[in-house]
Short mmCIF file of C-alpha atoms and ligand atoms in Angstrom, two decimals:
data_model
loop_
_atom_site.label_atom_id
_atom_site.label_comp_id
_atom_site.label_asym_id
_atom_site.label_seq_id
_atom_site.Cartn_x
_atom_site.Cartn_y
_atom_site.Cartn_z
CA UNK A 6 96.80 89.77 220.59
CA UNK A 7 98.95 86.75 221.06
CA UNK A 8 100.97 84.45 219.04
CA UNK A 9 98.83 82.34 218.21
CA UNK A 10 95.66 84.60 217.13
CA UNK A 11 98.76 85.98 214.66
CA UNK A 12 99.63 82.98 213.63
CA UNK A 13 96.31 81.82 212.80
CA UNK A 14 95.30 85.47 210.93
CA UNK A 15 98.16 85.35 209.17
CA UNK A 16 98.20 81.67 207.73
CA UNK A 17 97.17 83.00 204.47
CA UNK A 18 99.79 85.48 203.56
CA UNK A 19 103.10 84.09 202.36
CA UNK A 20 105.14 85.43 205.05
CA UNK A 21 108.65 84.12 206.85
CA UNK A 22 108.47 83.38 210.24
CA UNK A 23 106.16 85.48 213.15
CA UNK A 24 106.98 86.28 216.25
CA UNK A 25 104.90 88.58 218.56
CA UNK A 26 106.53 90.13 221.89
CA UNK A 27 104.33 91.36 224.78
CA UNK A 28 106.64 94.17 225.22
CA UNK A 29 110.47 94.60 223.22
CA UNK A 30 112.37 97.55 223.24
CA UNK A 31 111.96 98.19 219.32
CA UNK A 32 111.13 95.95 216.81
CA UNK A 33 113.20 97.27 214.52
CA UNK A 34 116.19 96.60 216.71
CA UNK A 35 114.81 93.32 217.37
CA UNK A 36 114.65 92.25 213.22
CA UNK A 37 118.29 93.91 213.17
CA UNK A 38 119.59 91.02 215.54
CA UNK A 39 117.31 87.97 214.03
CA UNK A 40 119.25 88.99 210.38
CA UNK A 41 121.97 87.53 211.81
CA UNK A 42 120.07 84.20 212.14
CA UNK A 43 119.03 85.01 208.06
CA UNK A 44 115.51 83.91 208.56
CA UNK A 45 113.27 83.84 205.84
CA UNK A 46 112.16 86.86 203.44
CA UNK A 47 109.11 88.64 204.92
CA UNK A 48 109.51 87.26 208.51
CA UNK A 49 107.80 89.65 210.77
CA UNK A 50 107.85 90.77 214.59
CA UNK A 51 104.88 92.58 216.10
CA UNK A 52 104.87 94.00 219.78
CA UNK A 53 101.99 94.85 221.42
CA UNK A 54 104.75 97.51 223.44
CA UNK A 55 107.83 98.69 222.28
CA UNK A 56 109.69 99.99 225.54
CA UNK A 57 112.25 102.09 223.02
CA UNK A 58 110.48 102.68 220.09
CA UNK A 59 112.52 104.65 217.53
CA UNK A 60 111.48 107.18 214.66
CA UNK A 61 113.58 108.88 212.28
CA UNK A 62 116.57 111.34 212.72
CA UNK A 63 116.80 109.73 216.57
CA UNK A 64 113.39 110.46 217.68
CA UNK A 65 111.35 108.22 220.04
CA UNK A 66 108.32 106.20 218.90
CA UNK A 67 105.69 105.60 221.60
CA UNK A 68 103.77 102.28 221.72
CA UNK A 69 102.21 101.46 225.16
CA UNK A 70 100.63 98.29 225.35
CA UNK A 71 97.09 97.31 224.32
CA UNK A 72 96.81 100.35 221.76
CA UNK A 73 98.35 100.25 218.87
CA UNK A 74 100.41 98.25 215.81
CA UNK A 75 104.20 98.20 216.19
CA UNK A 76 105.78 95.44 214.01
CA UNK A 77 109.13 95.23 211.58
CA UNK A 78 109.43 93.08 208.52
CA UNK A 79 112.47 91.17 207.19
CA UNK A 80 113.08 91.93 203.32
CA UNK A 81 115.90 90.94 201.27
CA UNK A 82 115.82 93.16 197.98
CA UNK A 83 116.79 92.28 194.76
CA UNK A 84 119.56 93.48 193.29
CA UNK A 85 117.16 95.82 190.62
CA UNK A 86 116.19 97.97 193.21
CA UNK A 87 119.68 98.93 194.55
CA UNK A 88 119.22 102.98 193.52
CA UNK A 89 116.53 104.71 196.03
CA UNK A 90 115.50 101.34 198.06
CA UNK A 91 114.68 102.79 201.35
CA UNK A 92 112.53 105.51 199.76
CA UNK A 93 111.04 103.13 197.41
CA UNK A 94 109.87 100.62 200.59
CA UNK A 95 109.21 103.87 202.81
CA UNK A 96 106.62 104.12 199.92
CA UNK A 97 105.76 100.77 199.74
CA UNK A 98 104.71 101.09 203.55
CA UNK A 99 103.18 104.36 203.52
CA UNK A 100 100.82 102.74 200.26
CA UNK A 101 100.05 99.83 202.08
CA UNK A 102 98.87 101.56 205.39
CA UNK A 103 96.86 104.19 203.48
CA UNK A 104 94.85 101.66 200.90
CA UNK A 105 93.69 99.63 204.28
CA UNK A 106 92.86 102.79 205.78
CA UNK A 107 90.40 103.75 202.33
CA UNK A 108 89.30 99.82 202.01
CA UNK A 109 88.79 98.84 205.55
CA UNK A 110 86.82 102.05 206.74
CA UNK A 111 86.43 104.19 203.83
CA UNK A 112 88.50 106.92 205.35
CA UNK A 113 90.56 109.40 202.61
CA UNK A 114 94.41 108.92 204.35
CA UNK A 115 97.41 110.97 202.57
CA UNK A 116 101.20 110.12 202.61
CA UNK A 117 103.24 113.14 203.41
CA UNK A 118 106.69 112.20 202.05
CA UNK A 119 108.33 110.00 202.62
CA UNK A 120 107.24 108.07 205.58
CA UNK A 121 104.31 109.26 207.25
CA UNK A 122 100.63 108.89 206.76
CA UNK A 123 98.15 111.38 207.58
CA UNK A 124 94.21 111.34 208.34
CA UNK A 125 92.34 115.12 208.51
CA UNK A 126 96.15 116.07 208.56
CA UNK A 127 97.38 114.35 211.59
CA UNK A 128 100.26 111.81 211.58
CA UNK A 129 98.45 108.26 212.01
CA UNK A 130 101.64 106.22 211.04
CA UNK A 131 105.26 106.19 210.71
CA UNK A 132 107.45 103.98 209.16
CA UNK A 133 110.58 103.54 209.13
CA UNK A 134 113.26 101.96 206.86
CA UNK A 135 116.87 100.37 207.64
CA UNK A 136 119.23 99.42 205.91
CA UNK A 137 122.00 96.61 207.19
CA UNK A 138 124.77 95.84 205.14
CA UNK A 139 127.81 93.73 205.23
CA UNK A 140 130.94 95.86 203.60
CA UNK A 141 129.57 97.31 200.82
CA UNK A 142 126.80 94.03 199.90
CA UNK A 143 123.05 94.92 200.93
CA UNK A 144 122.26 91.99 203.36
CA UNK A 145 118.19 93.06 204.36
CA UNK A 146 116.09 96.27 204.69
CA UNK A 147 113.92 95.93 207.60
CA UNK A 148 110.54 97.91 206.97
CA UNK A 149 109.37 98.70 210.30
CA UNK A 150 105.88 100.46 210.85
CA UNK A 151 103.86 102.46 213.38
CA UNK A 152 100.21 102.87 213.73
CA UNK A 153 98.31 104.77 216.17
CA UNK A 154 95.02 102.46 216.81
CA UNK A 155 93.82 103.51 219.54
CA UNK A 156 93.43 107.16 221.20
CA UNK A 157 95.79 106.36 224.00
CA UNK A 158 98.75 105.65 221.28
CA UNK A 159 98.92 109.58 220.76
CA UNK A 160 101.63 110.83 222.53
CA UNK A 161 100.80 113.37 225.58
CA UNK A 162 103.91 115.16 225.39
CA UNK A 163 103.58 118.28 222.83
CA UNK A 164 105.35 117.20 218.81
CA UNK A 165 106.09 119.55 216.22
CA UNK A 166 103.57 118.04 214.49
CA UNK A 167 99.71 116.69 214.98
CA UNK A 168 98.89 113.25 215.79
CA UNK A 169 95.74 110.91 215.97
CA UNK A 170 94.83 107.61 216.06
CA UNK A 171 92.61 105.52 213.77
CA UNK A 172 89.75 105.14 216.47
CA UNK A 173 90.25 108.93 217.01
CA UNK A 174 89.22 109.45 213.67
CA UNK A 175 86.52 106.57 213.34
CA UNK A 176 84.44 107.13 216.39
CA UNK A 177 84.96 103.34 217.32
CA UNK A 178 86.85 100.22 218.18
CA UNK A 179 89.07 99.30 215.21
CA UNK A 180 90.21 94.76 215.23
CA UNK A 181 94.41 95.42 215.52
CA UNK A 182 95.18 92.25 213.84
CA UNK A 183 92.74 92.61 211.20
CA UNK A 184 94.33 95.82 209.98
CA UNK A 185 97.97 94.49 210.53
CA UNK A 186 96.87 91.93 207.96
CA UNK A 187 95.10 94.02 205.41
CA UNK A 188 98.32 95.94 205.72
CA UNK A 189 100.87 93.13 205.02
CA UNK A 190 98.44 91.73 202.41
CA UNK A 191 98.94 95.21 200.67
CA UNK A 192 102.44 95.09 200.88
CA UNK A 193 103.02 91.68 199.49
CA UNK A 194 100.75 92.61 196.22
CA UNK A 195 102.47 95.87 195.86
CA UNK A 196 106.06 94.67 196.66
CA UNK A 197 105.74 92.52 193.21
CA UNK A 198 105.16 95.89 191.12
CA UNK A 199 107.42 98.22 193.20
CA UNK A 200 109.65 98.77 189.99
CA UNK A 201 106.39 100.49 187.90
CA UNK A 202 104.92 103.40 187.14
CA UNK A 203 101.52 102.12 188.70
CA UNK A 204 103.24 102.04 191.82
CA UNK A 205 104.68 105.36 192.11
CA UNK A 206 101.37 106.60 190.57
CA UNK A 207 99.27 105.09 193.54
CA UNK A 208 101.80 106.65 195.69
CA UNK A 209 101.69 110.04 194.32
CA UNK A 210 97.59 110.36 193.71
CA UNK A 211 97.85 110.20 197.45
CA UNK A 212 101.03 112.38 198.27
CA UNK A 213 99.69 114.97 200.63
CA UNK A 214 99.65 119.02 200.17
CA UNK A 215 100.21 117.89 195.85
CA UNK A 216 100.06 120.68 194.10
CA UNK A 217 100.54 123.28 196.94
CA UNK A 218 103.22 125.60 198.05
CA UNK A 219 104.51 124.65 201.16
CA UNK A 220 107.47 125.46 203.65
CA UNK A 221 110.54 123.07 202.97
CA UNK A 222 113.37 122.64 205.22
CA UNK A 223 115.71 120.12 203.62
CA UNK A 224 118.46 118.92 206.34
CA UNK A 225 121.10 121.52 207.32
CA UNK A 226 119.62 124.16 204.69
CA UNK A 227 117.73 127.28 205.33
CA UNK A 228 114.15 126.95 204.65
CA UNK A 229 112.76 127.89 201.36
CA UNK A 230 109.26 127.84 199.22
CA UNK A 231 108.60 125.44 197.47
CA UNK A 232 105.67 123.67 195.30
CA UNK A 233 104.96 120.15 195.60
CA UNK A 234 105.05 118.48 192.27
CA UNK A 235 104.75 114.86 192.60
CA UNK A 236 107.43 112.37 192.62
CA UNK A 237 110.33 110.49 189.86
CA UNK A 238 110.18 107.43 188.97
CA UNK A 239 112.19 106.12 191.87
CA UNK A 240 109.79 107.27 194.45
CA UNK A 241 111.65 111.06 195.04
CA UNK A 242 109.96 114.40 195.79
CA UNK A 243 109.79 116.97 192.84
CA UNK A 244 109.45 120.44 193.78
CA UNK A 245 109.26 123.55 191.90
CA UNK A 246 110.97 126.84 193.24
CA UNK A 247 109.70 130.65 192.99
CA UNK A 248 112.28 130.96 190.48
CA UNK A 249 110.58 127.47 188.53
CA UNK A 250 113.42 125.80 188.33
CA UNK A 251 112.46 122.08 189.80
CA UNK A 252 114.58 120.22 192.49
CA UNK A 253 114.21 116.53 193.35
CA UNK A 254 114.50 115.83 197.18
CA UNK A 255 116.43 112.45 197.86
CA UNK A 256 115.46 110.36 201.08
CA UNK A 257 116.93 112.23 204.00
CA UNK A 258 115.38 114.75 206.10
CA UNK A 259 113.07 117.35 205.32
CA UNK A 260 110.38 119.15 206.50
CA UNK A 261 107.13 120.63 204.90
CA UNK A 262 105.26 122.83 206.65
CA UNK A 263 102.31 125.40 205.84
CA UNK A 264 103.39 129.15 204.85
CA UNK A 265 102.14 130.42 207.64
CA UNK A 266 103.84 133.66 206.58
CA UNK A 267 105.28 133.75 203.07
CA UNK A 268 107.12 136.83 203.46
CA UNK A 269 108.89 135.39 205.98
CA UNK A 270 110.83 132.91 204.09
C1 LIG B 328 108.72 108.09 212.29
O1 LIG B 328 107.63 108.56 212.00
O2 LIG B 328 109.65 108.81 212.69
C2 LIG B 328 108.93 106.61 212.11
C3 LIG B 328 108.28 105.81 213.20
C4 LIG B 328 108.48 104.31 213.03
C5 LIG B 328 107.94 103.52 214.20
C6 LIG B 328 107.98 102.04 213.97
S1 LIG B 328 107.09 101.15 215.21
C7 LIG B 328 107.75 99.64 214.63
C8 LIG B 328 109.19 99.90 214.31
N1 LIG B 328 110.02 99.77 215.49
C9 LIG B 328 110.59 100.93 215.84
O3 LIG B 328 111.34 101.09 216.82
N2 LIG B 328 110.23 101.89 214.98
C10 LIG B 328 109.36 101.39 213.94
#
């Protein structure tokens, strides 16, 4: 991967400006300094390493070089979508990885909300979503996403959860820029529609454990069962309690996990 093979692929797609870094500490960070320079909606920076990769709630996000897809995108929001917007692009990111993942090698991905995407039930991709403001205006989210390519982008160190990587999963060599760009082509179509119901209905057909009662640890709260009922109109998690009462589950941190003993919770 270089500049210019990027370049090139990506001459089709009406992105901002590209940039590609052989190694950067984060491209997140990196599209959080650039703002500053306003470029142009949809400008993107890839890394082939990210030497501080970051997840969510603080975590780290491993990309060694020559393995795997680390890049941030530039997006200034319209002013429609100021309720939910980070869980509404979390989604839009989540939708685009997963429908290159079913078109590009017929493989049956699911998006545990909000922001990661699972094959056979092991995380494949994060994503993360900032916002940066200036006082209390909405200056540019920056949509930055994580894909484990190849097997050697799985972390060694033991997670709380289950990881793989695409070529895990596929048996063979997977073309990085080729799925970077079936990914941003899926995210320009489906950022035009991410105010309708089709969009949060391609979203939820593919929200994993739907449908299930699962383990659900909402941030700072004991852990309780809960069934996963789909999601609102702006992209949130519905759940129904034992009692049936249903709860929706802003952006924030939670955790679902198996009941791996009910009468334990
Ligand atoms: C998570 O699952 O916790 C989110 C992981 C997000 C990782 C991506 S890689 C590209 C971008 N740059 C970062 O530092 N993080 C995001």
């Amino acid at each position: 991967m270089n500049q210019a093979e990027l370049q090139n692929a990506l001459s089709d797609l009406p992105l901002g400006d590209i940039r590609y870094y052989e190694s950067i500490t984060s491209t997140n960070d990196y599209a959080a300094d650039w703002i500053n320079q306003a470029p142009p909606d949809l400008s993107l920076v890839v890394a082939d390493e990210q030497t501080r990769g970051r997840g969510r709630s603080g975590r780290r996000w491993f990309t060694p070089p020559n393995s795997a897809l680390a890049f941030s995108l530039v997006i200034y929001p319209t002013n429609e979508y100021r309720r939910s917007k980070l869980t509404l692009y979390t989604g839009l990111g989540a939708l685009a990885v997963t429908q290159t993942l079913e078109r590009n090698f017929n493989l049956k991905p699911k998006i545990k909300w909000p922001n990661d995407v699972l094959l056979e039930g092991k995380k494949v991709c994060g994503i993360l979503v900032e916002s940066h403001w200036q006082g209390d205006q909405l200056l540019a989210l920056i949509l930055g996403i994580g894909i484990n390519i190849a097997p050697s982008s799985v972390p060694q160190e033991t997670l709380t959860y289950s990881a793989t990587s695409v070529e895990d999963i596929l048996g063979k060599s997977t073309d990085r820029i080729n799925f970077l760009k079936g990914v941003l082509e899926n995210i320009v179509d489906w950022r035009k529609r991410i105010n309708s119901l089709e969009f949060i209905t391609a979203w939820e057909q593919r929200l994993a454990f739907r449908g299930q009662s699962m383990r659900i640890t909402l941030e700072g709260q004991a852990s309780m069962q809960a069934e996963i009922m789909g999601l609102d109109s702006l992209g949130k998690l519905k759940l129904q309690l034992i009692s049936g009462e249903e709860i929706i589950v802003q952006a924030g941190e939670i955790q679902i996990q198996p009941l791996v003993d009910s009468s334990s919770i």
